[in-house]
XYZ file of C-alpha atoms in Angstrom:
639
model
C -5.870 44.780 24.815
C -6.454 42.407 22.046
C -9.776 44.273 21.082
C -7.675 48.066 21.290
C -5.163 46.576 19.254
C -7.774 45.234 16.850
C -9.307 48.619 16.615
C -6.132 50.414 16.341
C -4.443 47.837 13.566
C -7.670 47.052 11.364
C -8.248 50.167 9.198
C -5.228 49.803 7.884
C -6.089 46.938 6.345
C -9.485 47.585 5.005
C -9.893 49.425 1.178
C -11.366 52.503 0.151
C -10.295 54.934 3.725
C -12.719 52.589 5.496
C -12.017 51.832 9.583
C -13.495 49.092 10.961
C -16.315 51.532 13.170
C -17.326 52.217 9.430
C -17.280 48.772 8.129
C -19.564 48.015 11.141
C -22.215 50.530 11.037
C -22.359 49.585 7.200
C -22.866 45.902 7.782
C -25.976 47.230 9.724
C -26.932 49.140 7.269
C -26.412 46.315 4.377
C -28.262 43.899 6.754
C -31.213 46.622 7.611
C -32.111 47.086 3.701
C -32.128 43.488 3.124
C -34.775 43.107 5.550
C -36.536 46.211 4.838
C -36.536 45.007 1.015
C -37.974 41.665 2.090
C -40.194 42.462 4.818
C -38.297 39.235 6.972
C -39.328 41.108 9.492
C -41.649 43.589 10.124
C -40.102 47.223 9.655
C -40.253 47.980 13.404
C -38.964 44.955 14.437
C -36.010 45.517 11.865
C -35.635 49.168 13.334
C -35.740 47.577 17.094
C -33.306 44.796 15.985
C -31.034 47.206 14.272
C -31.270 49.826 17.437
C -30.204 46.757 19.807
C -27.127 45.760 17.419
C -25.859 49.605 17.557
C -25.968 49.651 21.323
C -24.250 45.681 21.514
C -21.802 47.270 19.405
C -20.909 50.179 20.728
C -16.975 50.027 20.815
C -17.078 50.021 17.231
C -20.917 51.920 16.161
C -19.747 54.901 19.177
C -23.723 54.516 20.425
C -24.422 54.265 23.720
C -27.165 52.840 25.523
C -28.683 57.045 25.807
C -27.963 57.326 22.475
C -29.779 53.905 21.084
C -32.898 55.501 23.029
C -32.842 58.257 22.058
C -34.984 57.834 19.283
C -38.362 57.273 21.476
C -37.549 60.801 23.078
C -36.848 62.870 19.481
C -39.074 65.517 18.552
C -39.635 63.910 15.363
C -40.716 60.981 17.358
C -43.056 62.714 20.136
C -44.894 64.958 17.066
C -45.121 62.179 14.869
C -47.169 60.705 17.735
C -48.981 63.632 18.381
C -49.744 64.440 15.055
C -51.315 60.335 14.475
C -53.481 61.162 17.151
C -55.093 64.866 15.938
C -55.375 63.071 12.642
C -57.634 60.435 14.228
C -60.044 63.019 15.745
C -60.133 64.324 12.677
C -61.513 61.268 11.155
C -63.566 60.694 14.145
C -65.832 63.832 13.011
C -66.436 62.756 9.397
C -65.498 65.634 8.227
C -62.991 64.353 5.804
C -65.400 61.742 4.491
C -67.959 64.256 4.650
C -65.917 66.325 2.223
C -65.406 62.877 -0.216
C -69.315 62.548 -0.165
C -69.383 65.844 -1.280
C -67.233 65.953 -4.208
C -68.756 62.579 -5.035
C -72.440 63.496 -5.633
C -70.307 66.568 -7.935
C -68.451 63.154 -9.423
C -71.174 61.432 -10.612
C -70.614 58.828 -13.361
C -68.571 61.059 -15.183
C -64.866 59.340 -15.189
C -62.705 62.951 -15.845
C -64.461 64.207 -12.486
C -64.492 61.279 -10.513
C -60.392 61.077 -10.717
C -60.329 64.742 -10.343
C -62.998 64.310 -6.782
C -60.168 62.071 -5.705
C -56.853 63.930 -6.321
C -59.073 67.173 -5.059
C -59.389 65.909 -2.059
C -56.498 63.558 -1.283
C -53.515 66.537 -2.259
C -54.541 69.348 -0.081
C -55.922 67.473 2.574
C -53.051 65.285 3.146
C -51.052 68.641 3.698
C -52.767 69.026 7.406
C -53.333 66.186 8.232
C -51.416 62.782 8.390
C -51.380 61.447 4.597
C -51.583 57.400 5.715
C -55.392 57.856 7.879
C -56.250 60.423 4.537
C -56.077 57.306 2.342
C -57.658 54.805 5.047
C -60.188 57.186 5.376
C -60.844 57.805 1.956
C -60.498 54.033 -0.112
C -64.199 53.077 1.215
C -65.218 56.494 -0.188
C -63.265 56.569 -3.503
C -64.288 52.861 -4.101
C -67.973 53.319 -3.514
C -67.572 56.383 -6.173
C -65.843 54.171 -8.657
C -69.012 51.419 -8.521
C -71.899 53.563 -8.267
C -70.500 55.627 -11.140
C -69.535 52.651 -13.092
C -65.917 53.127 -13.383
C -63.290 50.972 -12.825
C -61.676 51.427 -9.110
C -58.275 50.502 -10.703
C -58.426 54.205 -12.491
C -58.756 56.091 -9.056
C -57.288 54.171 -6.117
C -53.259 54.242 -7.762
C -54.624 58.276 -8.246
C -55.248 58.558 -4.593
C -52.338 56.942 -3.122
C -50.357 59.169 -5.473
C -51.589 62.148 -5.068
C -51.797 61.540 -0.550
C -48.334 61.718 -0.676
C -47.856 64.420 -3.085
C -49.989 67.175 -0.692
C -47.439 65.022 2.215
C -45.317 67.811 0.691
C -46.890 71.064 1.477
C -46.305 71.757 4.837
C -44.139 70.187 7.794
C -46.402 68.345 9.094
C -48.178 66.305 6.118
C -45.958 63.277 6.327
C -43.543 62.360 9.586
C -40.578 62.277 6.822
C -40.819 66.193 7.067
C -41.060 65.889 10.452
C -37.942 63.447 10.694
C -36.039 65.538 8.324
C -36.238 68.758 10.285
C -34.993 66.922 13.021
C -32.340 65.624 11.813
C -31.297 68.577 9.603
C -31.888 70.374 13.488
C -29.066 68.129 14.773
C -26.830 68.258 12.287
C -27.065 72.327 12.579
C -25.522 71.666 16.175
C -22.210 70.102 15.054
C -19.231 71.893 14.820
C -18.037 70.648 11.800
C -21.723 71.690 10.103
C -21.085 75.150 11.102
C -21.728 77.904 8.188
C -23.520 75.495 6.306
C -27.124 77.250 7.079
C -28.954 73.740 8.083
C -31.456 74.405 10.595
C -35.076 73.698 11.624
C -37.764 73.514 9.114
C -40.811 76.292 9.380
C -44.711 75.012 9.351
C -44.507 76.577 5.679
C -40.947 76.321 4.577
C -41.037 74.820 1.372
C -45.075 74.978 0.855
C -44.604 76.879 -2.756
C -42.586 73.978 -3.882
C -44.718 71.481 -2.456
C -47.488 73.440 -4.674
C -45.604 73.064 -7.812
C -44.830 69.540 -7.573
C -48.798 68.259 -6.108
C -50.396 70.824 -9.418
C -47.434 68.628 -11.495
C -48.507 65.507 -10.067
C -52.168 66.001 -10.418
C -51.902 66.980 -13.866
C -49.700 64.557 -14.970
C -52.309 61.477 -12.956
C -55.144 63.479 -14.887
C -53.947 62.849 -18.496
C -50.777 60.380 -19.176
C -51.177 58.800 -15.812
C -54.976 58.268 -16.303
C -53.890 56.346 -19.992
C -51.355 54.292 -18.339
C -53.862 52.988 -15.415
C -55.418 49.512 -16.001
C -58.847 48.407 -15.671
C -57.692 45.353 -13.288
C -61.363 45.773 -11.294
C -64.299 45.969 -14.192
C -67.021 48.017 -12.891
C -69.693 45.337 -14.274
C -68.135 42.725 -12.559
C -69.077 41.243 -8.815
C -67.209 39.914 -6.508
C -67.660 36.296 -7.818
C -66.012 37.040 -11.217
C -63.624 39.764 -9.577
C -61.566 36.919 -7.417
C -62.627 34.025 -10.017
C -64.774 32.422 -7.426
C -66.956 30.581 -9.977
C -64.948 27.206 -9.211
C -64.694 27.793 -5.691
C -68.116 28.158 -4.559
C -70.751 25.714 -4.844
C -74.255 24.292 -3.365
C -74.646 20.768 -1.915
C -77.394 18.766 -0.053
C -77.146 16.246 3.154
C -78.529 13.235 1.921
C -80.509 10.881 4.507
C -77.188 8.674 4.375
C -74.904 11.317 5.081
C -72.239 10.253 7.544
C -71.906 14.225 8.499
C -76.063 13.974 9.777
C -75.916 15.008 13.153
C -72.682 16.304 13.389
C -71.458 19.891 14.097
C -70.168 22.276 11.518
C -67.172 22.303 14.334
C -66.777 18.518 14.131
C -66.965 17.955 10.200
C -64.385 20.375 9.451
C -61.907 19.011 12.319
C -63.227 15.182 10.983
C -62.506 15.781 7.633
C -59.306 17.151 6.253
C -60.151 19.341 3.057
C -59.846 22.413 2.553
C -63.403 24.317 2.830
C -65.804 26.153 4.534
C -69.480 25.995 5.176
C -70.661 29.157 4.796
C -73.942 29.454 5.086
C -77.285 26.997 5.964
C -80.533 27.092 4.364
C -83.000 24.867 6.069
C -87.049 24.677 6.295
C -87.207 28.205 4.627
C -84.769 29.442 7.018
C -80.826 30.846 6.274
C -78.270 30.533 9.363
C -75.036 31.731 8.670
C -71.772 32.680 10.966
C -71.567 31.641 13.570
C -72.089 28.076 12.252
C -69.063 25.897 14.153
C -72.245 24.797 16.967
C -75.010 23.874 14.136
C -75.871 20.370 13.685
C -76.272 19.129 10.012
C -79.730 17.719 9.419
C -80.623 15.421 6.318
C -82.117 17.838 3.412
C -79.767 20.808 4.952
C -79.159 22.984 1.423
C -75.597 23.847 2.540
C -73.306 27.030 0.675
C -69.681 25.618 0.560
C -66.405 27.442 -0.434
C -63.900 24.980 -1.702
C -61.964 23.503 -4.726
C -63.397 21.145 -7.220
C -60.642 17.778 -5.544
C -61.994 18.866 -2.044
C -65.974 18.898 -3.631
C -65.322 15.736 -5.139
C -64.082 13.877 -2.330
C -66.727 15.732 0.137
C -69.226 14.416 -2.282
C -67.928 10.664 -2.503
C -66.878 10.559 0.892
C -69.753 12.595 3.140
C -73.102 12.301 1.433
C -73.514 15.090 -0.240
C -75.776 15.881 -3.595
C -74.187 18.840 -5.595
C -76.658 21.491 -6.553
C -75.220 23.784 -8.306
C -72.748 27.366 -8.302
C -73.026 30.061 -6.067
C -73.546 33.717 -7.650
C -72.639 36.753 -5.736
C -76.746 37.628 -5.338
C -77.210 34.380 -3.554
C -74.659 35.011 -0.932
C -75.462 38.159 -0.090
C -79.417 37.753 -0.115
C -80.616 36.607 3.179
C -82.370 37.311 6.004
C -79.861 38.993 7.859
C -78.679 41.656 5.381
C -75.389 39.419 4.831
C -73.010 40.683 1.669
C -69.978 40.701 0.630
C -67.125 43.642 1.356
C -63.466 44.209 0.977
C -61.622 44.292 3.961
C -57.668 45.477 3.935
C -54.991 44.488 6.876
C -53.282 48.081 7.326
C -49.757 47.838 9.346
C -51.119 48.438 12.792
C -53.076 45.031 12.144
C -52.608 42.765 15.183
C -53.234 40.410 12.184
C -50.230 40.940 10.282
C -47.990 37.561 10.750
C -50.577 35.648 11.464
C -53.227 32.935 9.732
C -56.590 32.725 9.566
C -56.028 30.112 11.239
C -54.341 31.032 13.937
C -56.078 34.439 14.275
C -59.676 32.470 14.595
C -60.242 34.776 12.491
C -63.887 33.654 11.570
C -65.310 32.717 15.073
C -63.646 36.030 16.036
C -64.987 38.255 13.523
C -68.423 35.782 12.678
C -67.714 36.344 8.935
C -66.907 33.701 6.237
C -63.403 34.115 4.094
C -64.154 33.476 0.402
C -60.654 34.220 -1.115
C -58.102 36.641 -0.408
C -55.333 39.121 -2.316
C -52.225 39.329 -1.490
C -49.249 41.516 -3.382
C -51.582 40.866 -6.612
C -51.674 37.524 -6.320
C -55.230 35.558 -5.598
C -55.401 33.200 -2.776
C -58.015 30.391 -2.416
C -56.023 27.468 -1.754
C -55.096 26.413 1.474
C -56.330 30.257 2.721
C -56.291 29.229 6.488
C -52.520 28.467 6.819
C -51.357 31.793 4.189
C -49.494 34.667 6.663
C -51.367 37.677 6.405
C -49.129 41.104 5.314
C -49.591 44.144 5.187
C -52.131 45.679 1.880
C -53.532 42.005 2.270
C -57.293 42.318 1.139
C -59.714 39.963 2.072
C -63.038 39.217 0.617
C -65.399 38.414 3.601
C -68.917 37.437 3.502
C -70.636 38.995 6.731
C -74.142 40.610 8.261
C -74.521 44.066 8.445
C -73.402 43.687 12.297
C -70.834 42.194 11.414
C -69.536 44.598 8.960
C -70.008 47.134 11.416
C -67.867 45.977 13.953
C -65.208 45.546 11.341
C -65.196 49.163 10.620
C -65.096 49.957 13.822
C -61.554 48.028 14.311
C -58.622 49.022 13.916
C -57.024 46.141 12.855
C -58.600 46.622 9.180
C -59.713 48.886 7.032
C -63.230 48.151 5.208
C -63.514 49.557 1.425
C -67.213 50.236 1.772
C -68.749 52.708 3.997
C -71.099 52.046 6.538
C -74.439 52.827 5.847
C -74.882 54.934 9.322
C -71.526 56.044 10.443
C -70.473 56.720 13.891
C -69.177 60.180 13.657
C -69.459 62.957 16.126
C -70.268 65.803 13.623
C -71.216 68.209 16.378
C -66.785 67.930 17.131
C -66.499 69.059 13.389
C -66.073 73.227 14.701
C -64.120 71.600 17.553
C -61.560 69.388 15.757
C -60.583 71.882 12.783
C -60.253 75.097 14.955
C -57.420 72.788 17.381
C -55.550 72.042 13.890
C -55.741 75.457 12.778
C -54.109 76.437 16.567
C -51.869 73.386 15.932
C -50.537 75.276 12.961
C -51.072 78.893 13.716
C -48.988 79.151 17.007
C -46.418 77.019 15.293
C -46.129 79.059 12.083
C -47.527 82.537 12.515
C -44.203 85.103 13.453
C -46.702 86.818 15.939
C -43.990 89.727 16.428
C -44.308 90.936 12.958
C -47.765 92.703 14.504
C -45.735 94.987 16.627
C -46.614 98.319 16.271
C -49.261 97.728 13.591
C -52.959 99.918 14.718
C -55.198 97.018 16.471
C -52.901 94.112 15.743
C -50.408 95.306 18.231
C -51.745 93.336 21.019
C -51.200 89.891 19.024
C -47.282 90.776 18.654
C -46.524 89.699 22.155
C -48.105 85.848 21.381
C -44.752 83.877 21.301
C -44.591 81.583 18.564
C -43.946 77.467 19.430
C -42.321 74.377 18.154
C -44.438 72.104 16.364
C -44.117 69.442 19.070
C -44.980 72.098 21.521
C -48.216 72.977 20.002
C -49.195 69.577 18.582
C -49.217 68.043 22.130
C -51.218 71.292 23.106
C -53.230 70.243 20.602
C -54.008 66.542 21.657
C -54.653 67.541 25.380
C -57.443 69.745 23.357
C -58.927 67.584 21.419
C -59.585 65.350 24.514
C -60.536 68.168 26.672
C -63.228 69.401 24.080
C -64.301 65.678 23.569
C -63.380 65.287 20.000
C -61.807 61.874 21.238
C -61.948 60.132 24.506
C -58.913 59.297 26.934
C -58.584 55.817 25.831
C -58.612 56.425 21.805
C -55.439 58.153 22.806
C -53.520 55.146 22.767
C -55.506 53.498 19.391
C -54.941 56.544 17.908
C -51.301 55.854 17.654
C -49.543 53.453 14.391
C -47.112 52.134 16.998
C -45.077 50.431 14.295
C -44.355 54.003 12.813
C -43.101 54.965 16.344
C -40.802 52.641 16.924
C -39.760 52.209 13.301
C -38.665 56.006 13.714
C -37.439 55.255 17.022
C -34.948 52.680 15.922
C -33.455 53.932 12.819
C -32.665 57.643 14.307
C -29.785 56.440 16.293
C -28.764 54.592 12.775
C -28.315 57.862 10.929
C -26.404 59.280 14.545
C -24.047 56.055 13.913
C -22.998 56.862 10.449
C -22.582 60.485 11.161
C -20.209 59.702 14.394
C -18.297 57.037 12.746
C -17.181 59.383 9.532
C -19.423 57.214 7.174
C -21.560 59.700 6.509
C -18.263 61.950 5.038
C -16.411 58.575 3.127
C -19.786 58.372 1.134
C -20.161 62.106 0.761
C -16.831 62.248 -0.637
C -17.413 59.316 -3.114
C -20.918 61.592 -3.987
C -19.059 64.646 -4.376
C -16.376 63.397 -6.725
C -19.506 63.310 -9.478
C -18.770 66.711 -9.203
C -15.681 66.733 -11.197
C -17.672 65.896 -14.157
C -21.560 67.112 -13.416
C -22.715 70.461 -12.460
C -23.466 71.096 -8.840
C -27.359 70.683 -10.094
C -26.576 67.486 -11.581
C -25.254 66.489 -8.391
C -27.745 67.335 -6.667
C -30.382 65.767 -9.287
C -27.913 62.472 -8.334
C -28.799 62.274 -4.561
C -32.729 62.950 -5.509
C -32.823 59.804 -7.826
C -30.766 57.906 -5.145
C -33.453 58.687 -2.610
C -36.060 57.949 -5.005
C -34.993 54.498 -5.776
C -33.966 53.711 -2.205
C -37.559 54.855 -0.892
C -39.278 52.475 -3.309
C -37.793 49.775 -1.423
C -37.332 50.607 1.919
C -39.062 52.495 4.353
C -39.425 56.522 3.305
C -38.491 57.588 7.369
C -35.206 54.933 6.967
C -34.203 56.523 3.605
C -34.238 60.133 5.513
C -32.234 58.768 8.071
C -29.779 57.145 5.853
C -29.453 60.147 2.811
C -28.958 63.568 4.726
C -25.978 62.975 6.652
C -24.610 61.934 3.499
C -26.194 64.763 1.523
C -24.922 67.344 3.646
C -21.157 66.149 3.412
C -21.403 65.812 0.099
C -22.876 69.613 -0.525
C -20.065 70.726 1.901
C -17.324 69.272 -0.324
C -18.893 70.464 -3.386
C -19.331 74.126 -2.214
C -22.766 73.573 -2.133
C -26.034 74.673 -0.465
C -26.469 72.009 2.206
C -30.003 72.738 3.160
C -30.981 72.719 -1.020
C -29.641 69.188 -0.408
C -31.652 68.273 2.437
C -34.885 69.370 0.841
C -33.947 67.023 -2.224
C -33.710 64.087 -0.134
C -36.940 65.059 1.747
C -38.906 65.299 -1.280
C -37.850 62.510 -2.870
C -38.166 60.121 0.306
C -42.120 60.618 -0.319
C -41.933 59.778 -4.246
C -42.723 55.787 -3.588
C -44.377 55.427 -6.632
C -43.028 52.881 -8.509
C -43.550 49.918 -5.641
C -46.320 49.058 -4.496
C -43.671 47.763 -0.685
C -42.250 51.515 -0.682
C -44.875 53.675 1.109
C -48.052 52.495 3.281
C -50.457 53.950 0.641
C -49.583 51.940 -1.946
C -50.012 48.529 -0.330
C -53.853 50.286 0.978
C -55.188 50.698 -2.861
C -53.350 47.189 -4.149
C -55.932 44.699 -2.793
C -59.021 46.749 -3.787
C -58.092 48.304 -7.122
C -56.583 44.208 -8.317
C -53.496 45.964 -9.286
C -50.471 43.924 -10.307
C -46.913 45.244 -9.198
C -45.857 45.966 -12.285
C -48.674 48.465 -12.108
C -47.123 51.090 -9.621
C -43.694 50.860 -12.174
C -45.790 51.708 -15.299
C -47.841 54.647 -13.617
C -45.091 56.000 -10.920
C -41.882 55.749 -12.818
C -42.353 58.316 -15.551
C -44.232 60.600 -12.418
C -40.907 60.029 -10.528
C -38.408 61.042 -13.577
C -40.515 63.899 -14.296
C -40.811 65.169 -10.568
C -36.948 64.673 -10.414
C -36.839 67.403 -12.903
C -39.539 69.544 -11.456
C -38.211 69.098 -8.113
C -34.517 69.120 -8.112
C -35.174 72.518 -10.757
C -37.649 74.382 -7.962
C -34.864 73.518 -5.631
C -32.570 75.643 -7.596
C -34.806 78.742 -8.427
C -35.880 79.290 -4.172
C -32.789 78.217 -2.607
C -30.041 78.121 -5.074
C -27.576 75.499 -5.187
C-alpha cells in the first residue's frame, strides 16, 4: 500500500512532467555514464550491473526479469557474435595482412603513400568485416611500415584508427552499432505509438552511398589537414631505449666476490630485498641466460643487466655487492644468443589482464619475458611497474626470445605491434573464408526475386533472401565445416565484453522507452524546433551523439539516443528514420578521445600519443563530418 501510494502521489511532486519510473531509469542512466566516463568498472560489468538494477527495480523501471535478458537473445546480440567470429577466420587466413604487406612494399619510404597504404586498406576493409580485429590485425603491419620506411608511427596509427571506423559505415555489418541500431530501430517499428513513422529494419546496403561520402571525406581530410595536425610523438630514428626514456632505468652491474647475493637465487634476491627492479638478463663465462631467471644462482663475476631507478641502483650497490658497469643500449638487450629483442605488446579489452598487476598476473614467469617500462593513457610507467593495474590500450615494452614473442602473438590476451617473422596462417582457407563472407552478405542483401522472369536468371528468383543473423550463423557453421577455424576457436573468437556490454544496456534503452523518458526528452529536443530548422535539429541530436560517444561506449550511446531521436522527429513532423541514421553515424565518430571507441586506445600506446592528440586531429574531422553527414542525410532521405 505504502509503495502504490508512493507511486501514485510522487510525480506530482517532482519538476519538469517527470514521474518517479522516469526519475528512476534516469538515475541509472546518470550513474551508468559516470562509470562508463571513468572506466570504475569495466564497461560490461557496468552494463551487467546496470541490467541487474533494472530488473531489482522493476515496479518503478517496468523491466522484468524476460525483459532484463533479453539482451543476450537480441539479434543485434546473436550477429554481433557471429559476425566476431567470421571476422576471426578471416584473420586466421592472412589475407588481410597479406593485403597490408602488399600495399606496403607499394608504400615504401615515401610518407604521402605510406598514410594513403593505411587508410586504403583500413576504410573499405572495415566495411565487411568487424572494424576492432581490422585494426588489431593491422597495428603490427602499419607499425613495421612506419620504421622500415623511416616515418614516424605517430603519422599513421591515429590515420588507421580513424579511418577503421569510418569504412564501420558502409554497410550493416562493419561495426555492431549498425547492427544494434537496426535492431532497435526494428523494435521501435513494432509499437503502436511508432506507427506511420517508416522506422524499420536496416538493409545489408542501406545507407552504403552515404557511408561512401563520409569514408572519401574522412580520408581526404586525414590525407592533408589531418596529416599537418598529427605529431611526431614516436621519432623514426629513435629505439626503444630513448622512445620510453630508459637511459636512467637500465644499467650493468657485477657480483663482487663479497657479494651477500653470491649463491642466492634470482627468486630469493628479489623477495630478500625490497627495491624496485628486475634482473633481466645474465652474462656469465661467455654465456647469456635470460627469462626464465627466478631459479639461477648468482655467481661472483656474474655481469648482470638490471632494470631499475638510480635510489634502487644505489642502495643495490651499497647494500648487495655490486660494481656498476655501465648503461644498457637497446643493441645490447636485444643481441644474444637466443634471438631476444625488444617488441610492443598492447592489452586489448578481451585481456584476461585488464585489472590486474604484473604482479599479480605473474606476468613474467608466465609469459618468460622481462617488463622494461610500460604506457599507459600517454603517460610512461617505470616506477613501481609491478603493483600499476593494467587497462585497456595499455602498451608494454617487453624484452623476450623469439619463442617467446611467438607465443605472445599467438594469445589473445594481447596484441603484438610487430609481425612475426613466419606467421601461422592457413592461406590455403583464403578461397574458403572470403567466398562464406561474400554468402554472408549475398543471401542477406541480394532481392533474389527481382530475377523473375529475366532469360537464364530466372532460376535464381526463387532463392529467398535472409536476415543477417540468419545467414551470419550460416556462415560460422561454414567456416568451421570448411576448416577455416576449428570448433574450439569458436569460443576465442568471441570479445565477450562486447556481448554482454550489448547485452546489458539493450534492456536500458527498453526502460526509457516504457517509462515515457524517451518522449519527456524528445519533447525538450523538439522544442529547438521553435527556433532551428528541422535540419538544424537534426544537426543537434548528431553533435549530441558525437560528444556522448567520445565518452561512453558507441553501442550505449545507440541505446540511449534513438528512442529519444525518434520522439523528437515525431513531434517535429519529422523523418524518424533520417533521425536514426544521424545517431548511427555519429555513434562511430569517437575521434576526439582516445576512452570513446576500442581503436583509439589500440594505436595510443604504440604511436606515444598524448590525449590531447585525438582532440587536435578528431575534433575538426567530427565538426566537418557533422556537416557532411547530417547534409547527405537530407539529400537521400529528406528530413
Amino acid at each position: 500500500m505504502v509503495v502504490a501510494g508512493c507511486m501514485s502521489l510522487c510525480p506530482l511532486a517532482l519538476p519538469f512532467g517527470l514521474t518517479l519510473d522516469m526519475a528512476v531509469v534516469f538515475a541509472l542512466v546518470g550513474v551508468a555514464l559516470v562509470l562508463f566516463a571513468t572506466e570504475a568498472l569495466p564497461v560490461d560489468v557496468t552494463a551487467m550491473v546496470v541490467m541487474v538494477a533494472l530488473m531489482v527495480l522493476e515496479p518503478w523501471t517496468q523491466i522484468s526479469a524476460r525483459e532484463g535478458i533479453s539482451g543476450f537473445s537480441s539479434p543485434a546480440t546473436i550477429t554481433v557474435l557471429s559476425m566476431l567470429i567470421l571476422s576471426t577466420g578471416i584473420s586466421r587466413t592472412g589475407v588481410v595482412q597479406r593485403l597490408g604487406n602488399r600495399l606496403a612494399d607499394f608504400a615504401g619510404d615515401d610518407p604521402f603513400r605510406q598514410l594513403a597504404a593505411t587508410v586504403g586498406v583500413a576504410g573499405p576493409v572495415s566495411g565487411f568485416i568487424n572494424n576492432t580485429p581490422v585494426v588489431a590485425i593491422l597495428v603490427p603491419v602499419i607499425s613495421d611500415l612506419a620504421h622500415e620506411g623511416k616515418t614516424s608511427p605517430s603519422k599513421l596509427l591515429i590515420p588507421l584508427s580513424f579511418a577503421s571506423m569510418l569504412g564501420g559505415m558502409l554497410t550493416l555489418i562493419g561495426t555492431s552499432t549498425n547492427i544494434l541500431a537496426s535492431d532497435v530501430a526494428a523494435r521501435l517499428a513494432e509499437q503502436p505509438e511508432y506507427a506511420g513513422l517508416g522506422l524499420r529494419e536496416f538493409s545489408m546496403f542501406e545507407f552504403t552511398l552515404l557511408g561512401v561520402v563520409v569514408l572519401v571525406v574522412g580520408i581526404v581530410y586525414l590525407m592533408t589537414v589531418g596529416y599537418r595536425l598529427l605529431p611526431e610523438r614516436v621519432l623514426p630514428e629513435e629505439d626503444y631505449v630513448e622512445e620510453y626514456e630508459l637511459e636512467d632505468y637500465l644499467t650493468e652491474v657485477v657480483v663482487r666476490e663479497d657479494s651477500p647475493v653470491a649463491g642466492v637465487t634470482v627468486e630469493d634476491v628479489g623477495a630478500q630485498t625490497p627495491l624496485d627492479f628486475d634482473i633481466l638478463q645474465i652474462d656469465r663465462d661467455g654465456e647469456s641466460f635470460v627469462e626464465p631467471l627466478d631459479k639461477k644462482t648468482l655467481r661472483p663475476g656474474d655481469l648482470l643487466k638490471v632494470r631499475t631507478d638510480r635510489t634502487s641502483l644505489e642502495r643495490l650497490i651499497d647494500l648487495d655487492g655490486l660494481d656498476l658497469v655501465g648503461a644498457i643500449t637497446e643493441d645490447e638487450l636485444e643481441q644474444d644468443e637466443e634471438e631476444q629483442g625488444l617488441v610492443e605488446v598492447i592489452i586489448p579489452a578481451r585481456s584476461g589482464l585488464v585489472g590486474e598487476t604484473l604482479a599479480s598476473s605473474t606476468f613474467r614467469d608466465r609469459y618468460d619475458v622481462n617488463v622494461l617500462a610500460f604506457r599507459s593513457r600517454g603517460e610512461l610507467v617505470r616506477e613501481r611497474m609491478d603493483h600499476t593495474p593494467l587497462k585497456v590500450g595499455d602498451t608494454l615494452l617487453v624484452q623476450a626470445t623469439t619463442g617467446s614473442l611467438d607465443r605472445l602473438s599467438q594469445n589473445r590476451d594481447f596484441i603484438v605491434a610487430h609481425e612475426p617473422d613466419d606467421p601461422d596462417y592457413r592461406t590455403e582457407k583464403i578461397p574458403h573464408a572470403v567466398a562464406i563472407i561474400a554468402g554472408v552478405i549475398g543471401f542477406a542483401a541480394m532481392p533474389w526475386g527481382v530475377f523473375s522472369g529475366v532469360p537464364v536468371l530466372d532460376a535464381l528468383s526463387v532463392i529467398p533472401t535472409f536476415d543477417i543473423v540468419t545467414t551470419a550463423l550460416a556462415g560460422v557453421v561454414a567456416m568451421v565445416l570448411f576448416g577455416v577455424l576449428k570448433p574450439p576457436e569458436i569460443y576465442d573468437s568471441v570479445d565477450w565484453n562486447v556481448i554482454f556490454l550489448l547485452a546489458g544496456v539493450i534492456p536500458l534503452g527498453i526502460a526509457i522507452e516504457q517509462t515515457g523518458g524517451a518522449e519527456l526528452l524528445g519533447n525538450a529536443v523538439a522544442s529547438t524546433g521553435e527556433f532551428l530548422p528541422v535540419i538544424g535539429v537534426l544537426w543537434v541530436f548528431y553533435v549530441a551523439t558525437a560528444l556522448l560517444t567520445n565518452v561512453i561506449s558507441n553501442n550505449a550511446s545507440v541505446v540511449l539516443m534513438i528512442p529519444v531521436a525518434v520522439e523528437s522527429a515525431q513531434q517535429v513532423g519529422s523523418n524518424a528514420f533520417a533521425f536514426i541514421l544521424a545517431v548511427m553515424f555519429a555513434a562511430s565518430t569517437a575521434f576526439m578521445t582516445p576512452v570513446g571507441y576500442q581503436t583509439n586506445l589500440f594505436v595510443y600506446g604504440p604511436g606515444g600519443y598524448k590525449f590531447s592528440d585525438f582532440f587536435r586531429v578528431g575534433g575538426p574531422l567530427q565538426l566537418l563530418l557533422s556537416f557532411v553527414t547530417v547534409g547527405g542525410i537530407a539529400v537521400l532521405w529528406g528530413v
